[in-house]
PDB file of C-alpha atoms in Angstrom:
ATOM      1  CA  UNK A   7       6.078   0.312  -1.713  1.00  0.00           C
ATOM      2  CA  UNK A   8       5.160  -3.324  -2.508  1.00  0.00           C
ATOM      3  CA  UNK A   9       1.328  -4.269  -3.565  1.00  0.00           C
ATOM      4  CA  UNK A  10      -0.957  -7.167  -4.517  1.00  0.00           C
ATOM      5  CA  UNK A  11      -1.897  -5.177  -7.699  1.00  0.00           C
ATOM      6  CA  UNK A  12      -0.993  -8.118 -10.067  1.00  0.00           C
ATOM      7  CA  UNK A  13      -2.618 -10.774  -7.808  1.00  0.00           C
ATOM      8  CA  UNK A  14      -6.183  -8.705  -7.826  1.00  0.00           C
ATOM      9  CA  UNK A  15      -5.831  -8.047 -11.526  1.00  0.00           C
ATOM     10  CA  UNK A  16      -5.106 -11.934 -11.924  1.00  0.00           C
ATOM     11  CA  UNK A  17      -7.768 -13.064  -9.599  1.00  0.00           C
ATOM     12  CA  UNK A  18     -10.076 -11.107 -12.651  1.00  0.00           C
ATOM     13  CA  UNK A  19      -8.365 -12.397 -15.160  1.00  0.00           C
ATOM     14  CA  UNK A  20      -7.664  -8.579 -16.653  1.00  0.00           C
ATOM     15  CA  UNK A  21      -4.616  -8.244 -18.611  1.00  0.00           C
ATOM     16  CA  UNK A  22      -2.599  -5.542 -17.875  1.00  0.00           C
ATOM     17  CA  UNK A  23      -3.864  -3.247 -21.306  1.00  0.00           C
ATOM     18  CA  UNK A  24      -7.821  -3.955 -20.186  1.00  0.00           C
ATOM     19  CA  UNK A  25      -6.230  -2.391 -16.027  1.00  0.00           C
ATOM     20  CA  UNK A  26      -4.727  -0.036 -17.785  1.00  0.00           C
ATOM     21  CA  UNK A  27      -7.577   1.218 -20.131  1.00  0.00           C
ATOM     22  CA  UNK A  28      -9.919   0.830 -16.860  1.00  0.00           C
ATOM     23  CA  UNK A  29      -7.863   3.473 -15.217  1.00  0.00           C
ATOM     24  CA  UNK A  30      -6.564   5.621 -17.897  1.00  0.00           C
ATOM     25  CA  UNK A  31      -2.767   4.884 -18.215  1.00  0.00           C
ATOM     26  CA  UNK A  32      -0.265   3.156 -20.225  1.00  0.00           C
ATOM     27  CA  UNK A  33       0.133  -0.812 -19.985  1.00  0.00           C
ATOM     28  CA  UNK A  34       4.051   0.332 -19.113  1.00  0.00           C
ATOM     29  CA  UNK A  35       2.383   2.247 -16.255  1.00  0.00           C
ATOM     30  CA  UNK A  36       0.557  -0.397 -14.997  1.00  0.00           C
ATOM     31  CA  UNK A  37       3.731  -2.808 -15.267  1.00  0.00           C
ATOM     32  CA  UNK A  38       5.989  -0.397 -13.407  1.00  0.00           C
ATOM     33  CA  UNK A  39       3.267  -0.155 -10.529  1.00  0.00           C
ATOM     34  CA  UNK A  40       3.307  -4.182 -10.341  1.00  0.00           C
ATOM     35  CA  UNK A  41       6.743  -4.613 -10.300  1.00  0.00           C
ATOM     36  CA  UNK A  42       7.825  -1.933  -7.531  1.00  0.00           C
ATOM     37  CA  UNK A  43       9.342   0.253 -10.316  1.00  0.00           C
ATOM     38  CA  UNK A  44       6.794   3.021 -10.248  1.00  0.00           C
ATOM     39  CA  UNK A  45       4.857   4.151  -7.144  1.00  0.00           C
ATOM     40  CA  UNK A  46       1.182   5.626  -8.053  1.00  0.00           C
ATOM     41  CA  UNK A  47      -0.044   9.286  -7.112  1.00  0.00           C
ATOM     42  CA  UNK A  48      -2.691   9.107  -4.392  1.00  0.00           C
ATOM     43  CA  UNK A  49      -5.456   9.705  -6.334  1.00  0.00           C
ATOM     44  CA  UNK A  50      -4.273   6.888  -9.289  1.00  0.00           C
ATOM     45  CA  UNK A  51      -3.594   5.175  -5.869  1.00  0.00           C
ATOM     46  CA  UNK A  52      -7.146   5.313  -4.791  1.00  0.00           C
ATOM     47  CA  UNK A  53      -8.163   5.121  -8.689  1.00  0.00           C
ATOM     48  CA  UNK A  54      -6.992   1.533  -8.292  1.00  0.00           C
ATOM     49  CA  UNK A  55      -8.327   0.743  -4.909  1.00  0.00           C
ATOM     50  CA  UNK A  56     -12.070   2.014  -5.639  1.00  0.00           C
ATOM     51  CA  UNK A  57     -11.754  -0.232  -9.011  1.00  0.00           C
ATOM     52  CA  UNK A  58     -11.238  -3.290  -7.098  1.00  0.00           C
ATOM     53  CA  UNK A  59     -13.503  -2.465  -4.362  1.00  0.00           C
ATOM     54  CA  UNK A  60     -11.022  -2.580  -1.533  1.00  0.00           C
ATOM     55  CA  UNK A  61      -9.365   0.004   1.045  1.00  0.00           C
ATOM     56  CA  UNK A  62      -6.109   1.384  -0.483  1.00  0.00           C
ATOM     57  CA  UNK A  63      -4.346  -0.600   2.582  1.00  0.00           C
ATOM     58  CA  UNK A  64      -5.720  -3.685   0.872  1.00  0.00           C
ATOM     59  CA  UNK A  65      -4.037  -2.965  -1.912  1.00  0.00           C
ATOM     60  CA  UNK A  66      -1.019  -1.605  -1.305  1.00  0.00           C
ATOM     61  CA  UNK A  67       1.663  -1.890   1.201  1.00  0.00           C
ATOM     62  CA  UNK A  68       3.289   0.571   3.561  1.00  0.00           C
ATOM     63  CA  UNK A  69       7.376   0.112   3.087  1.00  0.00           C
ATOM     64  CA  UNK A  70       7.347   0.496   7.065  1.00  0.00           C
ATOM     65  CA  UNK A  71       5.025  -3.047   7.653  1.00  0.00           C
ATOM     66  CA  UNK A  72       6.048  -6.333   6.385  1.00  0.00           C
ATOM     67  CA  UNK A  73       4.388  -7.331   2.998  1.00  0.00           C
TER      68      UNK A  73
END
C-alpha cells in the first residue's frame, strides 16, 4: 500500500522522531510506513489520518487504484 505519509509530515516540517512520538511508535516504525516496508494496523492507520486531519483515503493508497 503506497501513501503520502512523508509528504504530509514534510509539508509540517515534523521529523520523523517528533511523527513518531505524536503517535506512539518507533522512528523505525514510522520509516517502514513511509517507505512501503511496513503497512499500519487500522487503528495506527486512522491514528495517522485523524493527526493530520484528513480521511484515511487521503492518506493512504489502496494497492488496487493508481497512486
Amino acid at each position: 500500500m503506497t501513501n503520502h505519509l512523508r509528504d504530509l509530515r514534510a509539508q509540517r516540517g515534523w521529523s520523523q522522531q517528533h511523527l513518531a512520538d505524536l503517535l506512539e511508535v518507533s522512528r523505525q516504525s514510522v520509516n517502514a510506513i513511509e517507505t512501503g516496508r511496513y503497512d499500519p494496523s487500522l487503528p495506527l492507520a486512522f491514528r495517522i489520518a485523524e493527526l493530520f486531519d484528513l480521511g484515511i483515503e487521503a492518506v493512504f493508497v489502496s494497492p488496487s487504484k493508481p497512486g
